[in-house]
Coordinates of N, CA, C and O in Angstrom, one line a residue:
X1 N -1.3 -13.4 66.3 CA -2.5 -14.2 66.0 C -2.4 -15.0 64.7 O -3.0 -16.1 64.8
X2 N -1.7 -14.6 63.4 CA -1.8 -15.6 62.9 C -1.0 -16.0 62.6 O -1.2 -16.6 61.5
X3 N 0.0 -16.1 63.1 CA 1.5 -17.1 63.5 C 0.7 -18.1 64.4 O 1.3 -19.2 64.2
X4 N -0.3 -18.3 65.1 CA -1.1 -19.0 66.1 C -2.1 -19.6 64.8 O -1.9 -20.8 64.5
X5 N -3.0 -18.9 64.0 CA -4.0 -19.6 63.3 C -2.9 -20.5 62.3 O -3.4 -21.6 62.1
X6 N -1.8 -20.3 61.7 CA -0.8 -20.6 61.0 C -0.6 -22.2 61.1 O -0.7 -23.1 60.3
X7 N -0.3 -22.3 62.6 CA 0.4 -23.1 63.2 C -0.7 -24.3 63.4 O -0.5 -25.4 62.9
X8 N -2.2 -24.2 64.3 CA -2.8 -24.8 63.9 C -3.4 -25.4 62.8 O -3.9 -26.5 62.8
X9 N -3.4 -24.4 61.8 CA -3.7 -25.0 60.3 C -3.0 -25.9 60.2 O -3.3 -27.0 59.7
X10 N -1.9 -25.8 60.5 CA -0.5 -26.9 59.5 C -1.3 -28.2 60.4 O -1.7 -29.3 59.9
X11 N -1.3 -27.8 62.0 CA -1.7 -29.6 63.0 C -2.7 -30.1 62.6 O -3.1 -31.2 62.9
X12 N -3.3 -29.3 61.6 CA -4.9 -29.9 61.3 C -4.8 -30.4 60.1 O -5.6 -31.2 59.8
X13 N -3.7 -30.1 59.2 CA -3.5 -30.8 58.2 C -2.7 -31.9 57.8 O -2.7 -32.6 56.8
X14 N -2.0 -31.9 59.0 CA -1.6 -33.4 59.8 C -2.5 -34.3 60.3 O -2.5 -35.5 60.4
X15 N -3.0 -33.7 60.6 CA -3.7 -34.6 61.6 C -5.2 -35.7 60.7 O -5.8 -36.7 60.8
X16 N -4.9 -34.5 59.7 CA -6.1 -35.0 58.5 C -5.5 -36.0 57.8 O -6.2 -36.8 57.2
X17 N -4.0 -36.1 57.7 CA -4.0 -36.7 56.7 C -4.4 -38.6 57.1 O -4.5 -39.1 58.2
X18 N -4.5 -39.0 56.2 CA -4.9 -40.8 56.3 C -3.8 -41.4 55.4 O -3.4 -40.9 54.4
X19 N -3.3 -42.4 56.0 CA -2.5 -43.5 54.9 C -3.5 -44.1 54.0 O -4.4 -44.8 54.5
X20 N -3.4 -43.8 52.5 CA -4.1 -44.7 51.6 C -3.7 -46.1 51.1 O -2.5 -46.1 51.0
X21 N -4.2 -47.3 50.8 CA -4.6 -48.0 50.2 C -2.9 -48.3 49.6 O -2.4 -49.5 49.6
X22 N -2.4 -47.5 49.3 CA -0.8 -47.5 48.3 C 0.4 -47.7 49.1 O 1.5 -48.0 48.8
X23 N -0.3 -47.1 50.8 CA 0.6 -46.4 51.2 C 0.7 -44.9 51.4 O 1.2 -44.5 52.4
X24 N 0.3 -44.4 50.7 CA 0.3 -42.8 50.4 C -0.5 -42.5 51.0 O -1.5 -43.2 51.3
X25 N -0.3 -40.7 51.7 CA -1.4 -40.2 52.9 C -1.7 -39.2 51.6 O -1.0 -39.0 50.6
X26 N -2.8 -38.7 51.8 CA -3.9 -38.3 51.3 C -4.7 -37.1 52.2 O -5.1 -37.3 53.3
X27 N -4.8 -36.0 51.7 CA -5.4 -35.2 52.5 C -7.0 -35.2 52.5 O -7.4 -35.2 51.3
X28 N -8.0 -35.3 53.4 CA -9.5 -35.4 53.8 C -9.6 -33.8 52.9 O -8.7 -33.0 52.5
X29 N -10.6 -33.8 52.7 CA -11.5 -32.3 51.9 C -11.4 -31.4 52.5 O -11.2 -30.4 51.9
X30 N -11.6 -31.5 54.0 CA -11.6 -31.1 54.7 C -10.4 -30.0 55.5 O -10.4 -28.9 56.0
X31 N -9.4 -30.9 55.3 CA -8.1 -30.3 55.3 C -7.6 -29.8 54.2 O -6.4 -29.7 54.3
X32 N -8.1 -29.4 53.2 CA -7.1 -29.0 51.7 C -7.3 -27.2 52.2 O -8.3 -26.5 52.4
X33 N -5.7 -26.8 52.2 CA -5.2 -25.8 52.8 C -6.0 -24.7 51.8 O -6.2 -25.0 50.6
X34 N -6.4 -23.4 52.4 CA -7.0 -22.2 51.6 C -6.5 -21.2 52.4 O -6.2 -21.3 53.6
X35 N -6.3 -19.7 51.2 CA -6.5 -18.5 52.1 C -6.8 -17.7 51.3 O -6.3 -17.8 50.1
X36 N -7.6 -16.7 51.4 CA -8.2 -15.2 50.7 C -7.7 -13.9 51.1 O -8.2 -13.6 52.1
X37 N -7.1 -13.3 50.7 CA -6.6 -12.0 51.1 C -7.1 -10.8 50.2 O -6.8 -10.7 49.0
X38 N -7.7 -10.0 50.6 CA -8.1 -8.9 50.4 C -7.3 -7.6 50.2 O -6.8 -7.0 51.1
X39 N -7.3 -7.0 48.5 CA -6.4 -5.8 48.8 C -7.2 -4.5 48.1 O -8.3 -4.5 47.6
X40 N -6.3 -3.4 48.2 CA -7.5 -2.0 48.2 C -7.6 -1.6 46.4 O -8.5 -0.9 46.0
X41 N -6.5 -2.4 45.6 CA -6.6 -2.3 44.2 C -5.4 -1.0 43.6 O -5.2 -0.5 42.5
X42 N -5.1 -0.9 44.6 CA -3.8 0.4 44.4 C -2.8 -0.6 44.2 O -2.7 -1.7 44.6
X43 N -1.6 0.4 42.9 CA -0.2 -0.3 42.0 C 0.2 -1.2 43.2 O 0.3 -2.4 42.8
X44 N 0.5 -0.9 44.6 CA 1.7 -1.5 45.4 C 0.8 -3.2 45.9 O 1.5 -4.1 46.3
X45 N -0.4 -3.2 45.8 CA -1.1 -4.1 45.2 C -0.3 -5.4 44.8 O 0.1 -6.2 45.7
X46 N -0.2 -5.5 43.8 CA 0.6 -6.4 42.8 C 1.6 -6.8 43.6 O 1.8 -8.0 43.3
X47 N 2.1 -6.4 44.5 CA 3.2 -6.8 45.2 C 3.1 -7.6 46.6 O 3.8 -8.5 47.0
X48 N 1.8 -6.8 47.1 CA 1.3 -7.8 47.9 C 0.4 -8.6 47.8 O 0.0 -9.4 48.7
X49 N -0.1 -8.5 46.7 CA -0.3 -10.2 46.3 C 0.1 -11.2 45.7 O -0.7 -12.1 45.6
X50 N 1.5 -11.2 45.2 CA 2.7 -12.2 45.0 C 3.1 -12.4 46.7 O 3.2 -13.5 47.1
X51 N 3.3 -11.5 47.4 CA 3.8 -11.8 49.0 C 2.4 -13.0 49.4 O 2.4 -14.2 49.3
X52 N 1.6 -12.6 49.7 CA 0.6 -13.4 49.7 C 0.7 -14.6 49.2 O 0.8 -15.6 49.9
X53 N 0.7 -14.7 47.7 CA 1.0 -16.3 47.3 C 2.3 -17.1 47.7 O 2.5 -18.3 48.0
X54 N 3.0 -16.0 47.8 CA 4.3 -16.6 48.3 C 4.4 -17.0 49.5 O 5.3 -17.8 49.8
X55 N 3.6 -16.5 50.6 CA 3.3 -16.9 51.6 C 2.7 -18.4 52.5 O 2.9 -19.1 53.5
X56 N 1.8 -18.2 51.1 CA 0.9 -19.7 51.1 C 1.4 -21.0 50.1 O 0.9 -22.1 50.3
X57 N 1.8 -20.9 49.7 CA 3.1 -21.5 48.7 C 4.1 -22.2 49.8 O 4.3 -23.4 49.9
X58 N 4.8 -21.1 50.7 CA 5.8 -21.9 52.1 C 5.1 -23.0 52.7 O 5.6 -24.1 53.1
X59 N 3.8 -22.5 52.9 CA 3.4 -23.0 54.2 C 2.6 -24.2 53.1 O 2.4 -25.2 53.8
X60 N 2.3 -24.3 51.9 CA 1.8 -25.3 51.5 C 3.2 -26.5 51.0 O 3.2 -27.8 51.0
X61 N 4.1 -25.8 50.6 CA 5.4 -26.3 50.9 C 6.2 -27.1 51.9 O 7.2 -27.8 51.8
X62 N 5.2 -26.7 53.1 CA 6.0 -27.1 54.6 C 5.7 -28.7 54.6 O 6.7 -29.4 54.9
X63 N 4.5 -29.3 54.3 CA 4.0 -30.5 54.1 C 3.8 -31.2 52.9 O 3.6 -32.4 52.7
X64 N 4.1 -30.4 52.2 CA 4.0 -31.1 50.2 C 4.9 -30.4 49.5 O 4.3 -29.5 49.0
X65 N 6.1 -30.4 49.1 CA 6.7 -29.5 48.2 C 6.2 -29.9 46.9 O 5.7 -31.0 46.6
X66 N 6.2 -28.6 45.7 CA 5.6 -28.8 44.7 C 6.5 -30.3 44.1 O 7.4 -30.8 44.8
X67 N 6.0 -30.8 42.7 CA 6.8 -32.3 42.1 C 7.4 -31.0 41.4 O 8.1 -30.7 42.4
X68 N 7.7 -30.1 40.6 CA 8.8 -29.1 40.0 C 9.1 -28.1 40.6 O 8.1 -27.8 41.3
X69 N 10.0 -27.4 40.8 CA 10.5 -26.1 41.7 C 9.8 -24.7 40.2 O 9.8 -23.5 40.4
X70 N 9.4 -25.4 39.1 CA 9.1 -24.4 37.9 C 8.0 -23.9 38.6 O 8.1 -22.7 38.9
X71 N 6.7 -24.8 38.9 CA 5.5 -24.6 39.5 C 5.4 -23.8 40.7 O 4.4 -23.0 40.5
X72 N 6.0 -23.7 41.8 CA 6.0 -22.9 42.6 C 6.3 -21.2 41.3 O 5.4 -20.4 41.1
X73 N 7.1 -21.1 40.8 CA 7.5 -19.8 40.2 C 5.9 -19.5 39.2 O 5.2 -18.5 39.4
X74 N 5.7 -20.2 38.3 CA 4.4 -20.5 37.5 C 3.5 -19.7 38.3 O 3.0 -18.7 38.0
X75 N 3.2 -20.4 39.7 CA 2.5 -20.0 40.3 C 1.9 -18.3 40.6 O 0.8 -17.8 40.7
X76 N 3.4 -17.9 40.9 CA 3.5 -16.7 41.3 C 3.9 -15.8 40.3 O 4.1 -14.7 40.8
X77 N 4.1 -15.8 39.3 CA 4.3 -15.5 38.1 C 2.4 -14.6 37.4 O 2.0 -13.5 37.1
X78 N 1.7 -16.1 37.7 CA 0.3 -16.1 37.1 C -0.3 -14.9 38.7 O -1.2 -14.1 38.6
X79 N 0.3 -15.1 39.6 CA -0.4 -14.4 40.3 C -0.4 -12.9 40.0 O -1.4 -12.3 39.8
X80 N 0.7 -12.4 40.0 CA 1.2 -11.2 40.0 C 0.9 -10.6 38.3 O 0.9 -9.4 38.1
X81 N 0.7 -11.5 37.3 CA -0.8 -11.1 36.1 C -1.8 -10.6 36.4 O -1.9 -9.3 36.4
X82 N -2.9 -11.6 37.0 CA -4.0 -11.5 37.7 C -4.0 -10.3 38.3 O -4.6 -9.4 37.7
X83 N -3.3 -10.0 39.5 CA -3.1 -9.2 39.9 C -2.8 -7.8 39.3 O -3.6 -7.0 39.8
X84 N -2.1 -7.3 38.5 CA -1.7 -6.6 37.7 C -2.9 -6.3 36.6 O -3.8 -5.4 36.6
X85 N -2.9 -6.9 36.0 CA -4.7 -6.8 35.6 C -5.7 -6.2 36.1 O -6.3 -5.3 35.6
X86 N -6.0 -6.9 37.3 CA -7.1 -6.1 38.3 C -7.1 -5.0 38.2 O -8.1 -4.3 37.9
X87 N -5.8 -4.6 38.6 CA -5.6 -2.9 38.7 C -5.3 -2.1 38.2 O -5.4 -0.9 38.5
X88 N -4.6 -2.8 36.9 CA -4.8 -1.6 35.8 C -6.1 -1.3 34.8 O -6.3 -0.3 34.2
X89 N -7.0 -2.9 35.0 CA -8.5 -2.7 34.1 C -9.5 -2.5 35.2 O -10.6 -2.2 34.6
X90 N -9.6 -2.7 36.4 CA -10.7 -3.1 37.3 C -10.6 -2.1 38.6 O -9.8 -2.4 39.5
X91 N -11.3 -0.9 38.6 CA -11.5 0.0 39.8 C -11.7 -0.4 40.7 O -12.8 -1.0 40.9
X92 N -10.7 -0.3 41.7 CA -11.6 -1.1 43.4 C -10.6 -1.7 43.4 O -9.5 -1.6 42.9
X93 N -11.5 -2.6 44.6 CA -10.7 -3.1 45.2 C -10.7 -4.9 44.6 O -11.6 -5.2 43.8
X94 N -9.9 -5.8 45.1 CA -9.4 -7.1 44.5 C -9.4 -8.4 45.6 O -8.6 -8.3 46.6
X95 N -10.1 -9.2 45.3 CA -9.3 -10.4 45.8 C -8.9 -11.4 45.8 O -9.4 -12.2 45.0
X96 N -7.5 -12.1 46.8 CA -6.7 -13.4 46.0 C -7.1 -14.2 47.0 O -6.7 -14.4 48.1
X97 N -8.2 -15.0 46.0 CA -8.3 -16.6 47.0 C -7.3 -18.1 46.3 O -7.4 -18.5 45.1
X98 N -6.6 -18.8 47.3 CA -5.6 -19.6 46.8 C -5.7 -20.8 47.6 O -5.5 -20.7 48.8
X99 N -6.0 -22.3 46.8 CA -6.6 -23.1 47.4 C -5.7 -24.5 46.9 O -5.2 -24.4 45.9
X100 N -5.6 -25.8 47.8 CA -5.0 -26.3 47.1 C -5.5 -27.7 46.2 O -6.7 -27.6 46.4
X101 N -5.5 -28.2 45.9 CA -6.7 -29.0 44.9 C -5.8 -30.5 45.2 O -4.8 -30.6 45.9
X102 N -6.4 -31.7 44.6 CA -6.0 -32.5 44.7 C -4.5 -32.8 43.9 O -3.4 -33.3 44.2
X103 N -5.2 -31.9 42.5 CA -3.5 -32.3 41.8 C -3.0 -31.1 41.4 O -2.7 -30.9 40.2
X104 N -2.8 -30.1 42.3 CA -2.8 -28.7 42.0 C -2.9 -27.9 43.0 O -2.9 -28.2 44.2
X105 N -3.2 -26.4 42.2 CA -3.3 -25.1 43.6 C -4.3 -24.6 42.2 O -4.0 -24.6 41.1
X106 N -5.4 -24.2 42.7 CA -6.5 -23.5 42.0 C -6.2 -21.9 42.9 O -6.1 -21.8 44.1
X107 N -6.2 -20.7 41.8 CA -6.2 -19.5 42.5 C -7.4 -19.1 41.6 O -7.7 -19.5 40.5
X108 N -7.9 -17.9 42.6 CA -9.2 -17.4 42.2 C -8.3 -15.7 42.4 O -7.5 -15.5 43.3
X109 N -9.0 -14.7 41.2 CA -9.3 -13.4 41.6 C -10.2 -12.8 41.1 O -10.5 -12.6 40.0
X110 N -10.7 -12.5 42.5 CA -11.8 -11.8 41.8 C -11.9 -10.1 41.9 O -11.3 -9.5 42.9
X111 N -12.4 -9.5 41.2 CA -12.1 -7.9 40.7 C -13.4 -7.2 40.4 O -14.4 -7.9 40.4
X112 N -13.5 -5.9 39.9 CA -14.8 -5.5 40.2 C -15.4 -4.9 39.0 O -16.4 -4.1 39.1
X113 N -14.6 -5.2 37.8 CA -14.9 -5.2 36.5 C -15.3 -6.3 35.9 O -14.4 -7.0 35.5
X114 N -16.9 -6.8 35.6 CA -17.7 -8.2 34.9 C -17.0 -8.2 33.6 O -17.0 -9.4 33.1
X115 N -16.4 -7.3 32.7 CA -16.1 -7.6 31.5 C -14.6 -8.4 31.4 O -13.5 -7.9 31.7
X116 N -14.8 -9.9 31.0 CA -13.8 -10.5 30.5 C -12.9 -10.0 29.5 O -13.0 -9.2 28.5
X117 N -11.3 -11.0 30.5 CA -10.3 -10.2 29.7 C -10.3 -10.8 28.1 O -10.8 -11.8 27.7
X118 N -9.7 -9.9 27.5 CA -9.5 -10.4 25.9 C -8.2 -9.7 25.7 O -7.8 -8.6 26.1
X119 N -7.4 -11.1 24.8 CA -6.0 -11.2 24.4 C -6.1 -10.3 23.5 O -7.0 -9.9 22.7
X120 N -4.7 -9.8 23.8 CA -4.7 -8.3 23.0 C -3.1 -8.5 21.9 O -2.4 -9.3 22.5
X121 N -2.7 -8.4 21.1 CA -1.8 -8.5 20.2 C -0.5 -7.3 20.9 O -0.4 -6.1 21.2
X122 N 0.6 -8.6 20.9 CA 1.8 -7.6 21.9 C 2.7 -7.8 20.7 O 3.1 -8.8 20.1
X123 N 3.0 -6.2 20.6 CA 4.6 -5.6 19.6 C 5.3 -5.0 20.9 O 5.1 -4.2 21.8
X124 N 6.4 -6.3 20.5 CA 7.4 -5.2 21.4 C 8.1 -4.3 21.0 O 9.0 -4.0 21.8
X125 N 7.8 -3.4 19.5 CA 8.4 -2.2 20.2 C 7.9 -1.1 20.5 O 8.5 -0.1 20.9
X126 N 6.2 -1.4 20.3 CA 6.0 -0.1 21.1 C 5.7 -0.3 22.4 O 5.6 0.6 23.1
X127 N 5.4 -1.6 22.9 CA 5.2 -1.7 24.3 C 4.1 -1.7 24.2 O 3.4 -1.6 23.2
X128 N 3.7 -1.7 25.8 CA 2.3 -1.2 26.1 C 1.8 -3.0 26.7 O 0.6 -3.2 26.5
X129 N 2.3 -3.7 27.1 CA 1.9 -4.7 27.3 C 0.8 -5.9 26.2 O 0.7 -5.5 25.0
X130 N 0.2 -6.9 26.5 CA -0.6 -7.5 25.7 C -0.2 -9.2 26.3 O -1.1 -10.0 26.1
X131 N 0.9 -9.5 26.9 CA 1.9 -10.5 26.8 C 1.1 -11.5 28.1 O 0.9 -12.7 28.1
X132 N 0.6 -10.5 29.2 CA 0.6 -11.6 30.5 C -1.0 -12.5 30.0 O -0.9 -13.7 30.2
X133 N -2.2 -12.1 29.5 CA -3.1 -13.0 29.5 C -2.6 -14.1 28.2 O -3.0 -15.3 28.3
X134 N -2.1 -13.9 27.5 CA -1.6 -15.1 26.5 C -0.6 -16.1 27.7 O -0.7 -17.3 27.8
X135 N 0.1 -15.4 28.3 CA 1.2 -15.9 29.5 C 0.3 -17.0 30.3 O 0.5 -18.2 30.3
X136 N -0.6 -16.3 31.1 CA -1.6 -17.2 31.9 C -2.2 -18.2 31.7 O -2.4 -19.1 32.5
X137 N -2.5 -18.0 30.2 CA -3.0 -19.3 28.9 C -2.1 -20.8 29.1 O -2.5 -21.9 29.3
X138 N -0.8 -20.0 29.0 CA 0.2 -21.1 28.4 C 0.9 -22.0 29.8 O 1.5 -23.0 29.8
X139 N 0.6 -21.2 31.0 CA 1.3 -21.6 32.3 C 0.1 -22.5 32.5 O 0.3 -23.7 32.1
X140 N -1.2 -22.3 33.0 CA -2.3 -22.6 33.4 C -2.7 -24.0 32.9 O -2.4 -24.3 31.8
X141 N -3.3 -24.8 33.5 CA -3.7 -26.3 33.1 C -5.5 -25.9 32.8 O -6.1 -26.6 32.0
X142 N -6.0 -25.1 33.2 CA -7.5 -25.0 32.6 C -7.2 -23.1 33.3 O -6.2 -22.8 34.0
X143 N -8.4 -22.1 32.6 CA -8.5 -20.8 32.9 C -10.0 -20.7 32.5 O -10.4 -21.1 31.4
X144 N -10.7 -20.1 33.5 CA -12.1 -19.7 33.3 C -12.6 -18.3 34.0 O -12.3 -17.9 35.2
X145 N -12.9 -17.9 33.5 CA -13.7 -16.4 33.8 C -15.4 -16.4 34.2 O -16.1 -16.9 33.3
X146 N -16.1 -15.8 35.3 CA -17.2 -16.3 35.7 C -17.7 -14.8 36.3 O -17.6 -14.4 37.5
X147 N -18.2 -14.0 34.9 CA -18.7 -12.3 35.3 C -20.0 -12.1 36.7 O -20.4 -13.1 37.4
X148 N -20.3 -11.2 36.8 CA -21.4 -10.9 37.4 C -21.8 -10.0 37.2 O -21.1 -9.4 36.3
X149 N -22.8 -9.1 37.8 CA -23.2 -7.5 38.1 C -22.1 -6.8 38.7 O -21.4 -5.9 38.2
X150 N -22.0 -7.4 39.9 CA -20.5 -6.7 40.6 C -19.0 -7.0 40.2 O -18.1 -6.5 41.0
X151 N -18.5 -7.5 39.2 CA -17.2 -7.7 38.9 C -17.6 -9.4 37.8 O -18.6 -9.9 37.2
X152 N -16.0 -9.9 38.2 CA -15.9 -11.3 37.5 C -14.6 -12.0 38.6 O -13.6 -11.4 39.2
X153 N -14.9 -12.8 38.6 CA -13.6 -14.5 38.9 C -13.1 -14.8 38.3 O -13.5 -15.6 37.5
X154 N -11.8 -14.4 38.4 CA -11.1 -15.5 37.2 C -10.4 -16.6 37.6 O -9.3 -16.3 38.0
X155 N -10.7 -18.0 37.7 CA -10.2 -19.1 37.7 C -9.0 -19.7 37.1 O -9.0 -20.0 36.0
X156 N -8.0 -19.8 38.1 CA -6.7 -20.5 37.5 C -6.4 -21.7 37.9 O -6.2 -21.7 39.2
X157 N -6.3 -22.9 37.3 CA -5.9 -24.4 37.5 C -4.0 -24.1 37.3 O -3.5 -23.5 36.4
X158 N -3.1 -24.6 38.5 CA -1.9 -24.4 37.9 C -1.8 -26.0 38.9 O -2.5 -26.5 39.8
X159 N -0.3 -26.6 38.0 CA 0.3 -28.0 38.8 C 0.8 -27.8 39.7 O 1.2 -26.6 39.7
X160 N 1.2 -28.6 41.0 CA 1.6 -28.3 42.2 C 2.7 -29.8 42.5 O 3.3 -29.9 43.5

């Protein structure tokens, strides 16, 4: 079944596109590729939500390869933070929505802890992490955080 919804997405994002004005096709709003995947918030988590990005990454690949091969990695890099975050500060369960923008791939996660992260000072020698939200900062083209009662969104702008 979704080797089938797969396959159609891609004809419909063909089918959307228009030749612009330059020459250049242009994808309708309509057609700008998304997917959300839901996970239970357990360690093995992290892993399948880099599979995930990496998934949607191919298939956004199939019709646009990124302008850097860095960006694809960036990408999945920032995910597997996000990710990693969720679950070591945020009970529950997580999810990774990944969309792709005009000049970009915007990923959303959202988690079920409202308190924003805050940069924490990393020594490496005692460890203990501190390193990936300064990381996300520095990959990221804009980063916003949007709490609620039930959790928070964290918004990531990366180049594509």
């Amino acid at each position: 079944m979704t080797g089938v919804r797969v396959s159609r997405r891609r004809r419909a994002v063909r089918a959307a596109r228009r030749p612009s004005r330059v020459g250049r096709e242009t994808l309708t709003s309509e057609a700008i590729p998304s997917r959300t995947t839901r996970f239970a918030g357990e360690p093995h988590c992290v892993t399948g939500a880099r599979l995930a990005a990496e998934e949607f990454l191919s298939d956004l690949g199939d019709n646009e390869p990124p302008a850097s091969p860095e960006h694809w990695d960036d990408i999945l890099l920032v995910v597997t933070e996000l990710a990693a975050n969720a679950v070591q500060y945020a009970p529950g369960p997580f999810a990774l929505r990944m969309r792709r923008t005009f000049d970009g791939v915007h990923v959303t996660l959202r988690d079920t802890n409202p308190t924003p992260p805050a940069p924490r000072s990393f020594n490496p020698r005692t460890g203990g992490g501190g390193i990936g939200w300064h990381l996300i900062h520095a990959l990221c083209d804009q980063v916003s955080v949007v709490p609620d009662d039930r959790g928070k969104d964290v918004h990531v702008f990366l180049p594509w």
